[in-house]
Coordinates of C-alpha atoms in Angstrom, one line a residue:
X1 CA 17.9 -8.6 0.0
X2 CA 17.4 -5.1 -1.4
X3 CA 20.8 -4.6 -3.2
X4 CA 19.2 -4.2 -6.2
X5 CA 15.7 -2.0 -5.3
X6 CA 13.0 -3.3 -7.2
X7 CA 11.5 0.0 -7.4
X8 CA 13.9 2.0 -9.0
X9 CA 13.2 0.4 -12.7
X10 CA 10.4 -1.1 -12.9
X11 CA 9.6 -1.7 -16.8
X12 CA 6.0 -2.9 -18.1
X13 CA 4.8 -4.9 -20.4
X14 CA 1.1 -4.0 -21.8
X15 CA -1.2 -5.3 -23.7
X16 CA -4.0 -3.2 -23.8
X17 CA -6.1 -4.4 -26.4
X18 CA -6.2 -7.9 -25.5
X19 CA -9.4 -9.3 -23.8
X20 CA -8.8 -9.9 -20.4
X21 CA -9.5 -13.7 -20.1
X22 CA -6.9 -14.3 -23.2
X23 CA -4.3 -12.5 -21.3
X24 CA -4.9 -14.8 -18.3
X25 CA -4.2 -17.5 -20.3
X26 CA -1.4 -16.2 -22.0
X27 CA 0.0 -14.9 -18.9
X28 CA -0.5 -18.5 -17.4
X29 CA 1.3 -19.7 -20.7
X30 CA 4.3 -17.3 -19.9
X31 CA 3.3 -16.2 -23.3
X32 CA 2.6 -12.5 -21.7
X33 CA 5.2 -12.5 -19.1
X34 CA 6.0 -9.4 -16.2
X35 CA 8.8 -8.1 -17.2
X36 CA 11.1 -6.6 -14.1
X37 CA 14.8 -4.6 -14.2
X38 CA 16.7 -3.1 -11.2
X39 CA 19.4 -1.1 -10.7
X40 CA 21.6 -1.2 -7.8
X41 CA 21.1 2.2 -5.5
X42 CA 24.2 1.9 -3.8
X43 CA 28.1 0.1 -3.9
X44 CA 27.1 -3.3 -5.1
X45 CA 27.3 -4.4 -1.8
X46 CA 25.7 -6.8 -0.3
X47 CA 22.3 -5.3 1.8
X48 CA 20.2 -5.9 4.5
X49 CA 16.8 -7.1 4.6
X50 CA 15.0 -6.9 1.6
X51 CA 12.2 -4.5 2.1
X52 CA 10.3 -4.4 -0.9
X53 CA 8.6 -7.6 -2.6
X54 CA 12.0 -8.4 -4.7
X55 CA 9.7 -11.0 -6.4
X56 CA 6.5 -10.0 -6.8
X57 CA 5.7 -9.9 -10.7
X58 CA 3.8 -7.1 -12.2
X59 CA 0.9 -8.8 -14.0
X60 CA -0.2 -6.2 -16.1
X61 CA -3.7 -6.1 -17.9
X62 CA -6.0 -4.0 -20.0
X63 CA -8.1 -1.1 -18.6
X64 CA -11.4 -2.0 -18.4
X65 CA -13.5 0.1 -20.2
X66 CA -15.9 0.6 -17.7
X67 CA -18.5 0.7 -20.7
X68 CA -21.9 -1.8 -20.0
X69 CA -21.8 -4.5 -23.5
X70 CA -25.0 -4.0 -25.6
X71 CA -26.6 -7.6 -24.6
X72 CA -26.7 -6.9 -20.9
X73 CA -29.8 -9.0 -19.5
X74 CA -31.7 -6.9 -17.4
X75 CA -31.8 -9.9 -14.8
X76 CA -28.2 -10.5 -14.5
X77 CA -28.0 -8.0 -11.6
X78 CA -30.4 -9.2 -9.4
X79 CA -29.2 -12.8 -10.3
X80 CA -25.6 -12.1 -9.2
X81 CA -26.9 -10.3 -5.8
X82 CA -29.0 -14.1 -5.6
X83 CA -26.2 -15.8 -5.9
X84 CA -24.1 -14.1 -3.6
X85 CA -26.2 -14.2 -0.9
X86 CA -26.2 -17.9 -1.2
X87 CA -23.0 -17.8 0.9
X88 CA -24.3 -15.7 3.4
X89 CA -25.8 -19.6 4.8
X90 CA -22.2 -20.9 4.8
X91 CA -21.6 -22.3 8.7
X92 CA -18.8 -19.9 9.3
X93 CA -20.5 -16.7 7.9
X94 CA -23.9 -17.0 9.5
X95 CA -25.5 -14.5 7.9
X96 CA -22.8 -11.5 8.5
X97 CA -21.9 -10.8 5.2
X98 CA -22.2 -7.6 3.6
X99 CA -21.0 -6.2 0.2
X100 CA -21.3 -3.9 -2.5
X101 CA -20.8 -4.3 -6.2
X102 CA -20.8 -1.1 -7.9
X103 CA -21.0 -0.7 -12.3
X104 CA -17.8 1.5 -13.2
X105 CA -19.7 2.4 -16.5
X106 CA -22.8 3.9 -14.5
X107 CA -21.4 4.4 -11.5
X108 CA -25.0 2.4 -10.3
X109 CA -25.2 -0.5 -7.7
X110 CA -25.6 -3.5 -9.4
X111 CA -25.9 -5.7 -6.3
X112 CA -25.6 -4.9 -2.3
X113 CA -26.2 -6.5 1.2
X114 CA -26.0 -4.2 3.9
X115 CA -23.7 -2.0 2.3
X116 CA -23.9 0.7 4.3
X117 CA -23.1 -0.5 7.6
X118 CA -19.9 0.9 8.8
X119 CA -17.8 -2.2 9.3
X120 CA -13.9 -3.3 10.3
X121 CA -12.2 -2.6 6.8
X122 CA -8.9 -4.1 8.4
X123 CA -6.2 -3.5 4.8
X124 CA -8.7 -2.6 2.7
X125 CA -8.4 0.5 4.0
X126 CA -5.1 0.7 2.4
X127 CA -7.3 1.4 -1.1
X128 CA -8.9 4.6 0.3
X129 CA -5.0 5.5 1.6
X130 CA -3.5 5.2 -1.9
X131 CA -6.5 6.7 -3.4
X132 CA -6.2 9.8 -1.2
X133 CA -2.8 10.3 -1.5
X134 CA -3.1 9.9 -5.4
X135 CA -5.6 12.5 -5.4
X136 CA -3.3 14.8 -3.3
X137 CA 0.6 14.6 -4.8
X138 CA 2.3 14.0 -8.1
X139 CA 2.9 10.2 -8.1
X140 CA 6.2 10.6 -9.6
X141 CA 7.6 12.9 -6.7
X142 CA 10.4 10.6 -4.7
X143 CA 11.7 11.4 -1.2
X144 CA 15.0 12.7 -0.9
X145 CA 17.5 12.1 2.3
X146 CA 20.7 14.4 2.5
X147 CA 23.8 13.9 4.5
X148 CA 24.6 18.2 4.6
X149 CA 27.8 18.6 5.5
X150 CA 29.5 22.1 7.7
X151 CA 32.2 23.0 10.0
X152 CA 32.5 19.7 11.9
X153 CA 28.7 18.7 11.9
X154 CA 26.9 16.5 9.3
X155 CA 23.4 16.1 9.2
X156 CA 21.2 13.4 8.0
X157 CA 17.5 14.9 6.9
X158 CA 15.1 12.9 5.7
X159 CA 11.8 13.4 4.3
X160 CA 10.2 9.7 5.2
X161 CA 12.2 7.4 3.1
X162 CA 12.2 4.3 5.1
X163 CA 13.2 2.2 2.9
X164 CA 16.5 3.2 2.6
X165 CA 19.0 0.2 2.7
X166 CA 22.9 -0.5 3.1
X167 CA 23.7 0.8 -0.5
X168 CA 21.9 4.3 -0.1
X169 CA 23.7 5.0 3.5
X170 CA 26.8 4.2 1.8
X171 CA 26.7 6.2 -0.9
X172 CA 25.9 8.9 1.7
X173 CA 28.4 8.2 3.8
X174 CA 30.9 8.1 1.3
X175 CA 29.6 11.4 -0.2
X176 CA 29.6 13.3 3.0
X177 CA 33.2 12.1 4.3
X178 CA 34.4 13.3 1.2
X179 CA 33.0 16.6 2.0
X180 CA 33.9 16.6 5.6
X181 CA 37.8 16.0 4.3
X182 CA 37.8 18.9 2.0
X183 CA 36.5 20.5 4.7
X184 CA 39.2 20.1 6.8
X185 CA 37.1 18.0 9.4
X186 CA 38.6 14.2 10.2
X187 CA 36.1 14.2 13.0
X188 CA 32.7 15.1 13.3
X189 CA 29.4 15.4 15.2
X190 CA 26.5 13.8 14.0
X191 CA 22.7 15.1 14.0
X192 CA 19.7 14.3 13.0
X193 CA 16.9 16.5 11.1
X194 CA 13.8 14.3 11.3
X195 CA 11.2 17.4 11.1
X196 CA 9.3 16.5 7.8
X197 CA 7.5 13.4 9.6
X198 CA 7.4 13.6 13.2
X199 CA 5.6 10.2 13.0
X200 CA 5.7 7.7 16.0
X201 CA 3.8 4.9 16.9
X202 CA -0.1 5.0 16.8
X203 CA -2.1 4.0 19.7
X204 CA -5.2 3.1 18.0
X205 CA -2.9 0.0 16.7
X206 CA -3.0 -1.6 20.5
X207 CA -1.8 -4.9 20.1
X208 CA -1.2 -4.8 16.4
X209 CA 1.6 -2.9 16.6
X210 CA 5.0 -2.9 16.7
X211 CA 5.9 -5.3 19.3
X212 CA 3.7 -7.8 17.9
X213 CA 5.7 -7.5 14.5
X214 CA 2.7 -5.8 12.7
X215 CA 4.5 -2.5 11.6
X216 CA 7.5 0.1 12.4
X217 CA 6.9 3.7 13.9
X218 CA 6.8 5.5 10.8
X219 CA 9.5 8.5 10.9
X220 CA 11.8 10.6 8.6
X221 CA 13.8 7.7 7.5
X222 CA 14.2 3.9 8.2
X223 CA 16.9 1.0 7.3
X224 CA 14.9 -1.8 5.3
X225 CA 11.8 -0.7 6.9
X226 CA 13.1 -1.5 10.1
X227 CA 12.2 -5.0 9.7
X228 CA 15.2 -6.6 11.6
X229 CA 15.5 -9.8 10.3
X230 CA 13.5 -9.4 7.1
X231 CA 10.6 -10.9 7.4
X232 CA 7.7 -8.3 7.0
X233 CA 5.8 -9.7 10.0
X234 CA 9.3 -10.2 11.8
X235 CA 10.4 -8.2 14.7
X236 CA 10.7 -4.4 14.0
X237 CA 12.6 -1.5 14.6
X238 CA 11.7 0.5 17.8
X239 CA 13.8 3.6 16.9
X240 CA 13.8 3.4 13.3
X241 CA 15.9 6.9 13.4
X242 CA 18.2 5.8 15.9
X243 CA 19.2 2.6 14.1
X244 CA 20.0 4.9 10.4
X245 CA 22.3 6.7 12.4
X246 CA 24.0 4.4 13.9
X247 CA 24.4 2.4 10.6
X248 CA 25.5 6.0 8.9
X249 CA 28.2 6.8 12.0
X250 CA 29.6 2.9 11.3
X251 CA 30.0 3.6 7.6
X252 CA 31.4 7.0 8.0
X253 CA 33.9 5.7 10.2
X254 CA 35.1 2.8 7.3
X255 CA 35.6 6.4 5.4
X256 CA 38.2 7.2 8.1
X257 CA 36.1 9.9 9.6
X258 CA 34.6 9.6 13.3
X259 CA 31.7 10.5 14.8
X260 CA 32.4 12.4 18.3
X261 CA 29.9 12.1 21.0
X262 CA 26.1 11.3 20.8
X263 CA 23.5 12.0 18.3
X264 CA 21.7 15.0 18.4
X265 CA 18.6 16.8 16.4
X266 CA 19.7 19.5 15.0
X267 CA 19.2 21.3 11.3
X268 CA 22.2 22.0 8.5
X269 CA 22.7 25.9 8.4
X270 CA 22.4 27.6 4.7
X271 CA 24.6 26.5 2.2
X272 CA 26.0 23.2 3.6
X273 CA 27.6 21.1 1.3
X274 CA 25.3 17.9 0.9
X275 CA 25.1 15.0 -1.1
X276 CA 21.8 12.9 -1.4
X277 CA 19.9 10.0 -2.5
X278 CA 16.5 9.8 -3.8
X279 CA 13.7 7.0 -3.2
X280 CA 11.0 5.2 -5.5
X281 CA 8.5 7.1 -6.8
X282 CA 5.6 7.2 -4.8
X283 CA 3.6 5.6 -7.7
X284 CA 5.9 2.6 -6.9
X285 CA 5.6 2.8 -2.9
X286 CA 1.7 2.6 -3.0
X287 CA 2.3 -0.3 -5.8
X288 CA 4.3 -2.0 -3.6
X289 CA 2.0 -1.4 -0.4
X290 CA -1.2 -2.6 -2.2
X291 CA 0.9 -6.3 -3.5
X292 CA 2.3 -6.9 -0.1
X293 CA -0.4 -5.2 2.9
X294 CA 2.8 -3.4 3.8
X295 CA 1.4 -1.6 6.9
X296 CA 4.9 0.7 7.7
X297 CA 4.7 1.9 3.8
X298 CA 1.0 2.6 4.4
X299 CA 1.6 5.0 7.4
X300 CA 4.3 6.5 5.4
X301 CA 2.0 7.2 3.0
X302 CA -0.7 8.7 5.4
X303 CA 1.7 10.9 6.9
X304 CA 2.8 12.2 3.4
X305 CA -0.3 12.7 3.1
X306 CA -0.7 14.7 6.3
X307 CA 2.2 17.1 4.9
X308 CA 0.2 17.5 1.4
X309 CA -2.8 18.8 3.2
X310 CA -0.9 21.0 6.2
X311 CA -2.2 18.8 8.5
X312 CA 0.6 17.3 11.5
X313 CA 2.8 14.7 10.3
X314 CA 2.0 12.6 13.3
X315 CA -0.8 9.4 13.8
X316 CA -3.2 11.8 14.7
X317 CA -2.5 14.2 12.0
X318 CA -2.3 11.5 9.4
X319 CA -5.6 9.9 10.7
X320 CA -7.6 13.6 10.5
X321 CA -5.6 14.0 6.5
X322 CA -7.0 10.6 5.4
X323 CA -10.6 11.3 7.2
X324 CA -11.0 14.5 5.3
X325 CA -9.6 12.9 1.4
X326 CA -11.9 9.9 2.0
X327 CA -14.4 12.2 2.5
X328 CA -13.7 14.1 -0.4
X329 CA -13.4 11.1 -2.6
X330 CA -17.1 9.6 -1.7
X331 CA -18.5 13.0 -2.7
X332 CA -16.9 13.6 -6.1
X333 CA -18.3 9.3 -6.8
X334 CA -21.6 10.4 -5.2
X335 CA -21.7 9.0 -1.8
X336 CA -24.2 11.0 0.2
X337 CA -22.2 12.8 3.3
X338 CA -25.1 11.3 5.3
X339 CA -23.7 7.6 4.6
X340 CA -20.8 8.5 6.0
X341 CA -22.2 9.0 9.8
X342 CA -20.3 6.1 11.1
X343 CA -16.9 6.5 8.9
X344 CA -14.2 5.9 11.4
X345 CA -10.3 6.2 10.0
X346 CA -7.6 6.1 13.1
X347 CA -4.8 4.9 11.0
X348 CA -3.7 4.5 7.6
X349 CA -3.1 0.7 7.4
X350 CA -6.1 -0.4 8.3
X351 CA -4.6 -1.9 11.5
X352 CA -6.9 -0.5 14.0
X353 CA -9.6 -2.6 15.3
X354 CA -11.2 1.5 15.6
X355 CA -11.9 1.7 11.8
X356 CA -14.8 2.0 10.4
X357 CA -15.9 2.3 6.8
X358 CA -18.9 0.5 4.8
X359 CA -18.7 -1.4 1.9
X360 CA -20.7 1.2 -0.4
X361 CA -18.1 3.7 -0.1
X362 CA -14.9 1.4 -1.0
X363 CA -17.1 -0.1 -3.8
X364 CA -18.3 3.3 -5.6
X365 CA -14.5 4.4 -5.2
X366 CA -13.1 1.1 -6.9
X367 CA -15.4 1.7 -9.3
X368 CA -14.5 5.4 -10.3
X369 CA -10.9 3.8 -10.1
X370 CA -11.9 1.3 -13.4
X371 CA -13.8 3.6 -15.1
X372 CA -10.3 5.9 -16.2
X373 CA -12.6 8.6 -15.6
X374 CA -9.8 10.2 -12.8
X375 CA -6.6 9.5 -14.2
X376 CA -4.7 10.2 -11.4
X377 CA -6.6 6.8 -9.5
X378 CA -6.3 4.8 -12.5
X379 CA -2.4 3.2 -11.5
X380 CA -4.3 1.6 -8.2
X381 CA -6.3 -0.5 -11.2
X382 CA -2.5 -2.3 -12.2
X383 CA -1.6 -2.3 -8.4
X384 CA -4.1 -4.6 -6.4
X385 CA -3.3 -8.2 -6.6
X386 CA -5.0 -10.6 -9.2
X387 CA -6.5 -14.0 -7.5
X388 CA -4.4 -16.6 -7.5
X389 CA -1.5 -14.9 -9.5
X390 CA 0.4 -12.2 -7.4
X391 CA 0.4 -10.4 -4.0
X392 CA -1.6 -11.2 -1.6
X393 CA -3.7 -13.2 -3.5
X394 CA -1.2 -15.5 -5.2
X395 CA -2.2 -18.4 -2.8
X396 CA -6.3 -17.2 -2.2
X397 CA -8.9 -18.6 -4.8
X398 CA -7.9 -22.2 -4.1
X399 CA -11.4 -23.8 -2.9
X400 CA -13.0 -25.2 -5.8
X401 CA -15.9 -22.8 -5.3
X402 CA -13.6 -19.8 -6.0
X403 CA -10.8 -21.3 -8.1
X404 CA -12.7 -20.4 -11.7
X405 CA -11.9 -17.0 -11.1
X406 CA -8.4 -17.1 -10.6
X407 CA -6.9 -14.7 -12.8
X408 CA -10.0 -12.9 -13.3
X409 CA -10.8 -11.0 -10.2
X410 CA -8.2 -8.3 -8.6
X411 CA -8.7 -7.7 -4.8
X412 CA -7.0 -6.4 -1.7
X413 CA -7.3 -8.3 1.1
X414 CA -8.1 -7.3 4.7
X415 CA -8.2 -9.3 7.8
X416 CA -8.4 -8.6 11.4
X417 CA -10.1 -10.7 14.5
X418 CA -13.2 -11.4 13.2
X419 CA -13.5 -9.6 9.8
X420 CA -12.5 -11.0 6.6
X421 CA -12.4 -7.7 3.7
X422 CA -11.5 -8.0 -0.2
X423 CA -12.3 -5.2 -1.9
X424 CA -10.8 -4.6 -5.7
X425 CA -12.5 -5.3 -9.5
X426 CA -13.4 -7.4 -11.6
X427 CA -15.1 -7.6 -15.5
X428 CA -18.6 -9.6 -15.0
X429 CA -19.4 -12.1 -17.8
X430 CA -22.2 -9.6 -19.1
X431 CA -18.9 -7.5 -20.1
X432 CA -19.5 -5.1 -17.2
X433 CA -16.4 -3.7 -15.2
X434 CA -17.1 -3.1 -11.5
X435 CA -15.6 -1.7 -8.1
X436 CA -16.8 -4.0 -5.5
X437 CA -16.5 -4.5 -1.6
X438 CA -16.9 -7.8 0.3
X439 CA -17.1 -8.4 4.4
X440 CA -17.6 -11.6 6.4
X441 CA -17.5 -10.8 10.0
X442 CA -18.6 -12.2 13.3
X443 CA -16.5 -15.4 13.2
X444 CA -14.6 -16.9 15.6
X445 CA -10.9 -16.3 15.0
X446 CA -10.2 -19.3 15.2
X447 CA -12.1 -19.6 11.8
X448 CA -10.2 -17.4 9.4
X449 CA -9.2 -19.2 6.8
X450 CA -13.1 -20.6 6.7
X451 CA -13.9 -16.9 6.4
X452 CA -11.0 -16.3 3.6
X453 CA -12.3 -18.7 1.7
X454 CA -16.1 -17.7 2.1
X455 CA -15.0 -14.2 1.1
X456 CA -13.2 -15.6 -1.8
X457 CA -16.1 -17.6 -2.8
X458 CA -18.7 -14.6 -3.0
X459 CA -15.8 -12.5 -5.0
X460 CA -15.9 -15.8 -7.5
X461 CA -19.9 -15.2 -8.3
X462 CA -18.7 -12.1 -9.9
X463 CA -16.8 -13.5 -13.2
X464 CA -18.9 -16.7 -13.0
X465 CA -22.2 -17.3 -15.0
X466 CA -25.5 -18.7 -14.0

């Protein structure tokens, strides 16, 4: 339930001069535990479905350093690539792997198999998104939605909060009835001003969108997401929109003022009378969208996006945004343009069976990301999961090839038909820090959790020895 919004407090617990393998162990000892507050957004009421990870832990570690240790063996790199490759004979990979590991220190490869082959970055892609954006906007702005209130009409206007939820619409409601009384108005119309995100569903998702469960039509503002019973890969909302103003007319109403005929779109004249509520930071929301894979918080963020860079606020618009910032971001960490021939971005979830990006480019950016040396991408270093602790990855690492480096390595994962993506950092035993990029692809689908745990197992050879 979201009655108490995990993102409105989060507090953090650092230790930044402990080595990271102690903290594991203390963190596994409870001795260095996440530390989480909330604060209700709303009546204390009871909410709808939750729409952020209520439970999800922020396991915080050190920085890297992104510095190379004085002993380094001049062998280690090729030995690592070695070993790597080793899984590329595994039954369900066949030989289709490709990755790219990438020094944060240097900014050098360290080891890479066809890394610059464009391929299916499925929720990986949600790295380059958060990166982008970061780039782009001040991660502590939040998105405001009003209820303004004048002569008989109230208007809801959102700016792409959608994860509003029952306590926010309250407070709203009560706010705006209140208004609408000293106003003299007992009845009202209702309108909607939805023209900061003209969002809508993207075709390039085809069959993974939103009637298979996958994601809602991003838009101005949305009631838990719009995940209708909860569940993240549950049914969605249709008409996220619709549904916020239908809640908002119900609530109203319990304030003893009515809503008269249908919704309409409309804008609030000058000086209206409006009371408001504000989201997470936007720091949080791309926190929260790298533990889960949340793909409607990813498209919100592409949109925003969109808006930062006066491009459309629709699919399209958000698609051409992230294009251009990814773009950007693989020339300031020195990815030649030419690489980038066969870069394909049509969403910003990584949903889209269209995408296209090679493990190079997400490796050198992961690796700019550890190194501190743009401060504005270092936050995405706390927010990827860590194997076999939180996220995404709280359940991966479990095959004895890969367990030894749960704890140790921090990845997003990807997965689509045929393509298995982790993508994150890690600190090699040589004291190294690195940005790397892993793909397994080809496979049956039948085969995924074969291919998990291959991908799993070459992210392992990075914190393991000889």
């Amino acid at each position: 339930m979201v009655s108490e919004r995990i993102w409105r407090n989060t507090a953090i617990a650092l230790c930044a001069a402990v080595p990271l393998s102690f903290y594991v162990v203390g963190d596994l000892a409870d001795a260095f535990p996440g530390v989480l507050t909330t604060v209700s957004s709303g009546s204390g009421q009871e909410a709808g479905p939750r729409a952020v990870a209520e439970d999800d832990e922020r396991v915080t570690v050190p920085a890297p350093s992104g510095g190379i240790a004085p002993s380094v063996d001049p062998e280690t790199s090729a030995d690592l690539a070695s070993r790597m490759d080793e899984h590329a004979s595994e039954p369900v990979v066949d030989g289709n792997l490709a990755y790219s590991v990438v020094d944060a220190g240097t900014g050098e490869v360290i080891a890479e198999r066809d890394a610059g082959t464009a391929r299916v970055p499925a929720s990986t892609l949600k790295l380059l998104t958060a990166a982008a954006l970061l780039s782009e906007v001040d991660p502590g702005e939040t998105l405001t939605t009003r209820a303004l209130v004048s002569d008989g009409t109230v208007v809801l206007q959102g700016e792409g909060d959608m994860t509003l939820d029952e306590g926010d619409l309250r407070t709203l409601a009560e706010g705006a009835a209140g208004l609408a009384r000293e106003q003299g108005s007992g009845t009202v119309h209702l309108a909607v001003d939805t023209s900061a995100i003209q969002g809508g569903e993207n075709p390039a998702w085809g069959s993974n969108g939103t009637a298979g469960g996958w994601v809602t039509p991003t838009a101005a503002m949305a009631l838990d997401e719009g995940w209708l019973d909860g569940e993240e890969y549950g049914p969605k909302s249709t008409d996220p929109v619709g549904d916020v103003a239908s809640r908002f007319a119900e609530l109203l109403g319990e304030q003893g003022v009515d809503v008269e005929g249908s919704v309409s779109e409309g804008t609030a004249p000058e000086g209206a009378a409006a009371v408001e509520v504000e989201s997470a930071p936007l720091s949080e929301i791309v926190r929260h969208t790298l533990q889960i894979s949340d793909n409607t918080t990813a498209e919100l963020l592409g949109h925003l996006l969109a808006a930062a860079r006066g491009e459309p606020t629709t699919p399209e618009g958000a698609a051409a945004a992230l294009t251009d910032g990814v773009r950007e971001l693989a020339a300031e960490v020195g990815v030649p343009s030419s690489d980038l021939d066969d870069l394909v971005i049509r969403d910003a979830s990584g949903l889209s069976t269209q995408n296209r990006v090679p493990p190079a480019l997400l490796a050198a950016v992961l690796g700019e990301v550890a190194s501190g040396g743009v401060p504005a991408l270092t936050p995405i270093l706390y927010d990827v999961p860590i194997a076999g602790l939180s996220g995404t990855l709280a359940e991966r690492f479990s095959e004895k090839e890969a367990s030894t480096a749960r704890g140790l390595v921090r990845g997003k994962t990807g997965y689509l038909g045929g393509s298995s993506a982790l993508a994150g950092t890690a600190v090699l035993p040589d004291g190294r820090t690195v940005g790397y990029s892993i793909v397994v692809h080809g496979f049956d689908g039948s085969r995924a959790a074969e291919a998990r745990a291959a991908a799993d197992a070459v992210a392992a050879e990075l914190v393991q020895g000889e």
